[in-house]
């Protein structure tokens, strides 16, 4: 989480300085749930299709800072060889899929990948995961992909970052159900709801969902309730977000929460966190410089 935040802080500065062409979309406030799924997956064995706010998940899934910075800065040495948008990057041959859309398309992409492995007899106990936002759950791609995965009982984990807005459209104008987790039952898949501002709770729920998928229990859907703490992108000031929502429990910074949770439990010390912050800053600066 700290490494992703440090890198994205640097990328935001480069964007504002006119050094990055295209959009910059930050995962500020969503690092806990993103890092949780990335940490529970195995590079080279599992499949992961991250979304625009999943730098923490990418980092946990061992994407290098050089891959990220080379793509953002249009380098021919990046994984996409400077030929694609900065958020559409990945190494598919290693299980890290490039993002093709933030509107639910990756659900069917990952499901198809898992189904292909089954047909070839290479699925084993590998799993696939993708992340979507609350708005994506209202799209046809989400419905078709999750429905197919449920029918075929594929080991797919779908993380829904319910960050309260589909760009600027609030959730009460997106769906009428009380909670998005209710949609899981409609597809016949396991559903979980979690406080996405808490790293401890996110890791607990996501690890159980991944274990269930790996054990053959079919698709798993995790809805993480949180708030993105920035605009939709660095071009957007997020003025449509009510101050009352920013000041609510959903508006907590998950890094601050994690820091408090883990230091109180004696898992880490304040000195260790400060050192990690310093190291992450140096790592991101070194990648940009190179």
XYZ file of C-alpha atoms in Angstrom:
290
model
C 0.000 0.000 0.000
C 2.783 2.412 0.908
C 4.764 1.670 -2.239
C 1.700 2.189 -4.441
C 0.845 5.474 -2.709
C 4.413 6.729 -3.130
C 4.481 5.836 -6.829
C 1.106 7.387 -7.539
C 2.051 10.572 -5.688
C 5.036 10.835 -8.034
C 2.893 10.105 -11.102
C 0.394 12.794 -10.085
C 3.240 15.315 -9.866
C 4.512 14.314 -13.306
C 1.008 14.683 -14.755
C 0.593 18.161 -13.318
C 4.017 19.090 -14.686
C 2.904 18.050 -18.177
C 5.262 15.066 -18.360
C 2.529 12.438 -18.770
C 0.249 12.245 -21.810
C -3.145 10.709 -21.093
C -4.971 10.262 -17.821
C -3.714 9.505 -14.339
C -6.178 7.685 -12.082
C -5.156 7.256 -8.460
C -6.111 4.475 -6.070
C -6.010 6.769 -3.039
C -8.374 5.270 -0.471
C -8.667 1.920 -2.258
C -5.214 0.483 -1.537
C -6.376 -1.881 1.224
C -8.769 -3.960 -0.865
C -6.497 -3.784 -3.909
C -3.401 -4.894 -2.014
C -5.417 -7.692 -0.417
C -6.325 -9.376 -3.699
C -2.856 -8.853 -5.191
C -1.241 -10.378 -2.117
C -3.462 -13.477 -2.183
C -2.611 -14.312 -5.799
C 0.505 -16.077 -7.096
C 2.413 -14.590 -10.035
C 3.028 -17.169 -12.743
C 0.185 -19.377 -11.530
C -2.908 -17.196 -11.215
C -4.482 -14.595 -13.494
C -5.089 -10.997 -12.447
C -6.850 -8.239 -14.387
C -6.491 -5.034 -12.346
C -8.481 -1.848 -12.805
C -7.462 1.818 -13.009
C -7.148 2.176 -9.210
C -5.258 -1.032 -8.569
C -1.647 0.071 -8.321
C -1.501 -1.544 -4.875
C -2.773 -4.828 -6.318
C -0.364 -4.586 -9.240
C 2.507 -3.943 -6.850
C 1.518 -6.897 -4.677
C 1.316 -9.036 -7.837
C 4.949 -8.048 -8.511
C 4.534 -5.462 -11.251
C 7.762 -3.471 -11.199
C 7.873 0.286 -10.805
C 9.858 0.402 -14.040
C 7.018 -1.268 -15.954
C 4.634 1.333 -14.566
C 6.804 4.409 -15.089
C 7.997 3.346 -18.541
C 4.375 2.953 -19.632
C 3.260 6.272 -18.160
C 6.189 8.035 -19.831
C 5.722 6.278 -23.190
C 9.020 4.393 -23.200
C 9.628 1.785 -25.884
C 11.236 -0.328 -23.153
C 7.949 -0.657 -21.280
C 5.761 -3.775 -21.447
C 3.479 -2.157 -24.057
C 6.478 -0.683 -25.966
C 4.977 2.803 -25.812
C 2.069 1.757 -28.015
C -0.844 1.881 -25.599
C -2.418 4.115 -22.984
C -0.600 4.325 -19.675
C -3.222 2.391 -17.693
C -3.560 -0.329 -20.338
C -0.425 -2.167 -19.381
C 0.398 -5.711 -18.354
C 2.318 -8.879 -19.041
C -0.366 -11.388 -20.097
C 2.125 -14.224 -20.525
C 2.862 -13.886 -16.804
C -0.794 -13.694 -15.778
C -1.004 -9.894 -15.446
C -3.619 -8.807 -17.958
C -3.661 -5.352 -19.491
C -6.768 -3.379 -18.640
C -9.064 -3.151 -21.655
C -11.970 -1.293 -20.028
C -13.180 -0.212 -16.611
C -16.760 -1.190 -17.472
C -16.735 -4.860 -16.480
C -15.102 -6.319 -19.597
C -12.357 -8.033 -17.603
C -14.882 -10.308 -15.875
C -15.452 -12.247 -19.088
C -11.775 -11.906 -20.024
C -10.591 -13.672 -16.868
C -13.466 -16.168 -16.970
C -12.531 -17.052 -20.549
C -8.904 -17.491 -19.569
C -9.831 -19.878 -16.770
C -12.225 -21.792 -19.027
C -9.500 -22.138 -21.664
C -7.147 -23.575 -19.061
C -9.815 -26.072 -18.047
C -10.265 -27.173 -21.653
C -6.503 -27.612 -22.024
C -6.248 -29.481 -18.724
C -3.885 -26.895 -17.198
C -6.233 -25.201 -14.706
C -5.160 -27.130 -11.625
C -5.821 -25.066 -8.509
C -5.093 -21.726 -10.142
C -7.589 -18.891 -9.811
C -8.354 -15.677 -11.630
C -9.319 -12.312 -10.222
C -10.411 -8.940 -11.439
C -11.536 -5.687 -9.881
C -14.459 -3.519 -10.938
C -16.199 -0.466 -9.590
C -19.795 -0.139 -8.464
C -20.779 1.314 -11.844
C -19.437 -1.704 -13.720
C -21.897 -4.003 -11.937
C -24.692 -2.413 -13.990
C -23.155 -3.257 -17.348
C -23.980 -6.098 -19.712
C -20.354 -7.255 -19.761
C -20.404 -7.774 -15.993
C -23.668 -9.739 -16.184
C -22.605 -11.974 -19.055
C -19.159 -12.671 -17.654
C -20.269 -13.440 -14.111
C -23.230 -15.495 -15.313
C -20.954 -17.666 -17.447
C -18.451 -18.059 -14.613
C -21.234 -19.118 -12.254
C -22.683 -21.670 -14.676
C -19.241 -23.155 -15.307
C -18.236 -22.856 -11.615
C -14.978 -21.181 -12.549
C -12.470 -20.178 -9.827
C -13.068 -16.464 -10.382
C -12.853 -13.775 -7.706
C -14.528 -10.461 -8.514
C -13.605 -7.552 -6.279
C -16.195 -4.755 -6.394
C -14.765 -1.492 -5.104
C -17.967 0.260 -4.099
C -16.481 3.745 -3.973
C -19.927 5.396 -4.025
C -19.671 6.960 -7.488
C -19.559 5.775 -11.099
C -17.482 8.785 -12.090
C -19.966 11.373 -10.733
C -23.122 9.226 -10.554
C -23.944 8.289 -6.934
C -24.973 4.759 -6.036
C -28.620 5.699 -5.404
C -28.883 6.527 -9.120
C -27.165 3.290 -10.159
C -29.028 0.485 -8.416
C -32.077 -0.034 -6.223
C -30.917 -2.983 -4.117
C -29.837 -2.193 -0.574
C -26.351 -3.597 -1.100
C -24.412 -4.734 -4.157
C -23.570 -7.995 -2.391
C -27.226 -8.990 -2.911
C -26.441 -9.340 -6.607
C -24.112 -12.258 -5.896
C -27.035 -14.469 -4.829
C -28.799 -13.727 -8.096
C -25.913 -15.294 -9.989
C -25.595 -18.194 -7.564
C -22.127 -17.161 -6.413
C -20.760 -16.585 -2.927
C -20.949 -12.973 -1.798
C -19.061 -11.077 0.879
C -19.286 -7.486 2.089
C -16.393 -5.782 3.839
C -15.217 -2.431 5.147
C -12.773 -1.524 2.389
C -11.067 1.083 4.577
C -9.724 -1.659 6.864
C -6.706 -3.654 5.687
C -7.173 -6.308 8.392
C -10.815 -6.922 7.471
C -10.097 -6.784 3.737
C -7.275 -9.325 3.976
C -9.424 -11.628 6.104
C -12.363 -11.641 3.690
C -10.367 -11.690 0.448
C -8.087 -14.507 1.597
C -11.149 -16.619 2.455
C -12.711 -15.893 -0.938
C -9.523 -16.829 -2.790
C -9.156 -20.019 -0.742
C -12.757 -20.994 -1.521
C -12.277 -20.414 -5.253
C -9.020 -22.370 -5.197
C -10.790 -25.246 -3.420
C -13.398 -25.548 -6.176
C -16.312 -23.579 -4.706
C -16.841 -21.530 -7.861
C -16.943 -17.760 -8.286
C -16.637 -15.431 -5.316
C -17.730 -11.785 -5.213
C -16.354 -9.373 -2.615
C -17.956 -5.945 -2.226
C -15.674 -3.471 -0.482
C -17.377 -0.326 0.783
C -15.126 2.728 0.688
C -14.674 6.144 -0.904
C -12.097 7.177 -3.466
C -10.306 10.095 -1.860
C -9.563 11.868 -5.155
C -11.561 12.824 -8.204
C -12.269 10.263 -10.902
C -8.877 11.176 -12.334
C -6.334 13.919 -11.859
C -8.359 15.987 -14.325
C -11.383 15.911 -11.979
C -11.662 17.715 -8.628
C -14.493 15.509 -7.321
C -16.578 18.540 -6.323
C -19.753 16.418 -6.603
C -18.789 14.359 -3.512
C -20.674 15.692 -0.453
C -18.502 16.827 2.448
C -20.627 14.697 4.785
C -19.536 11.604 2.869
C -15.890 12.635 2.994
C -16.174 12.990 6.765
C -17.945 9.636 7.224
C -16.404 6.266 8.038
C -16.259 5.541 4.316
C -13.975 8.541 3.880
C -11.210 7.200 6.102
C -7.767 6.859 4.543
C -7.115 3.112 4.496
C -3.374 3.660 4.946
C -3.957 5.596 8.165
C -6.357 2.875 9.322
C -3.879 0.104 8.469
C -1.074 1.905 10.230
C -3.182 2.169 13.381
C -4.455 -1.423 13.146
C -1.027 -2.977 12.668
C 0.889 -0.876 15.197
C -1.758 -1.496 17.852
C -1.499 -5.238 17.241
C 2.278 -5.109 17.406
C 2.674 -6.360 13.832
C 4.793 -3.342 12.869
C 6.319 -0.369 14.634
C 6.000 3.308 13.751
C 9.717 3.333 12.968
C 9.280 0.503 10.451
C 6.405 2.307 8.745
C 8.420 5.506 8.468
C 11.324 3.568 6.962
C 9.013 1.866 4.466
C 7.662 5.275 3.459
C 11.162 6.602 2.893
C 12.192 3.509 0.924
C 9.065 3.702 -1.242
C 9.745 7.335 -2.062
C 13.295 6.541 -3.114
C 12.140 3.539 -5.152
C 9.588 5.565 -7.104
C 12.050 8.392 -7.718
C 14.688 5.930 -8.961
C 12.225 4.326 -11.389
C 11.215 7.689 -12.844
C 14.842 8.777 -13.153
C 15.809 5.580 -14.993
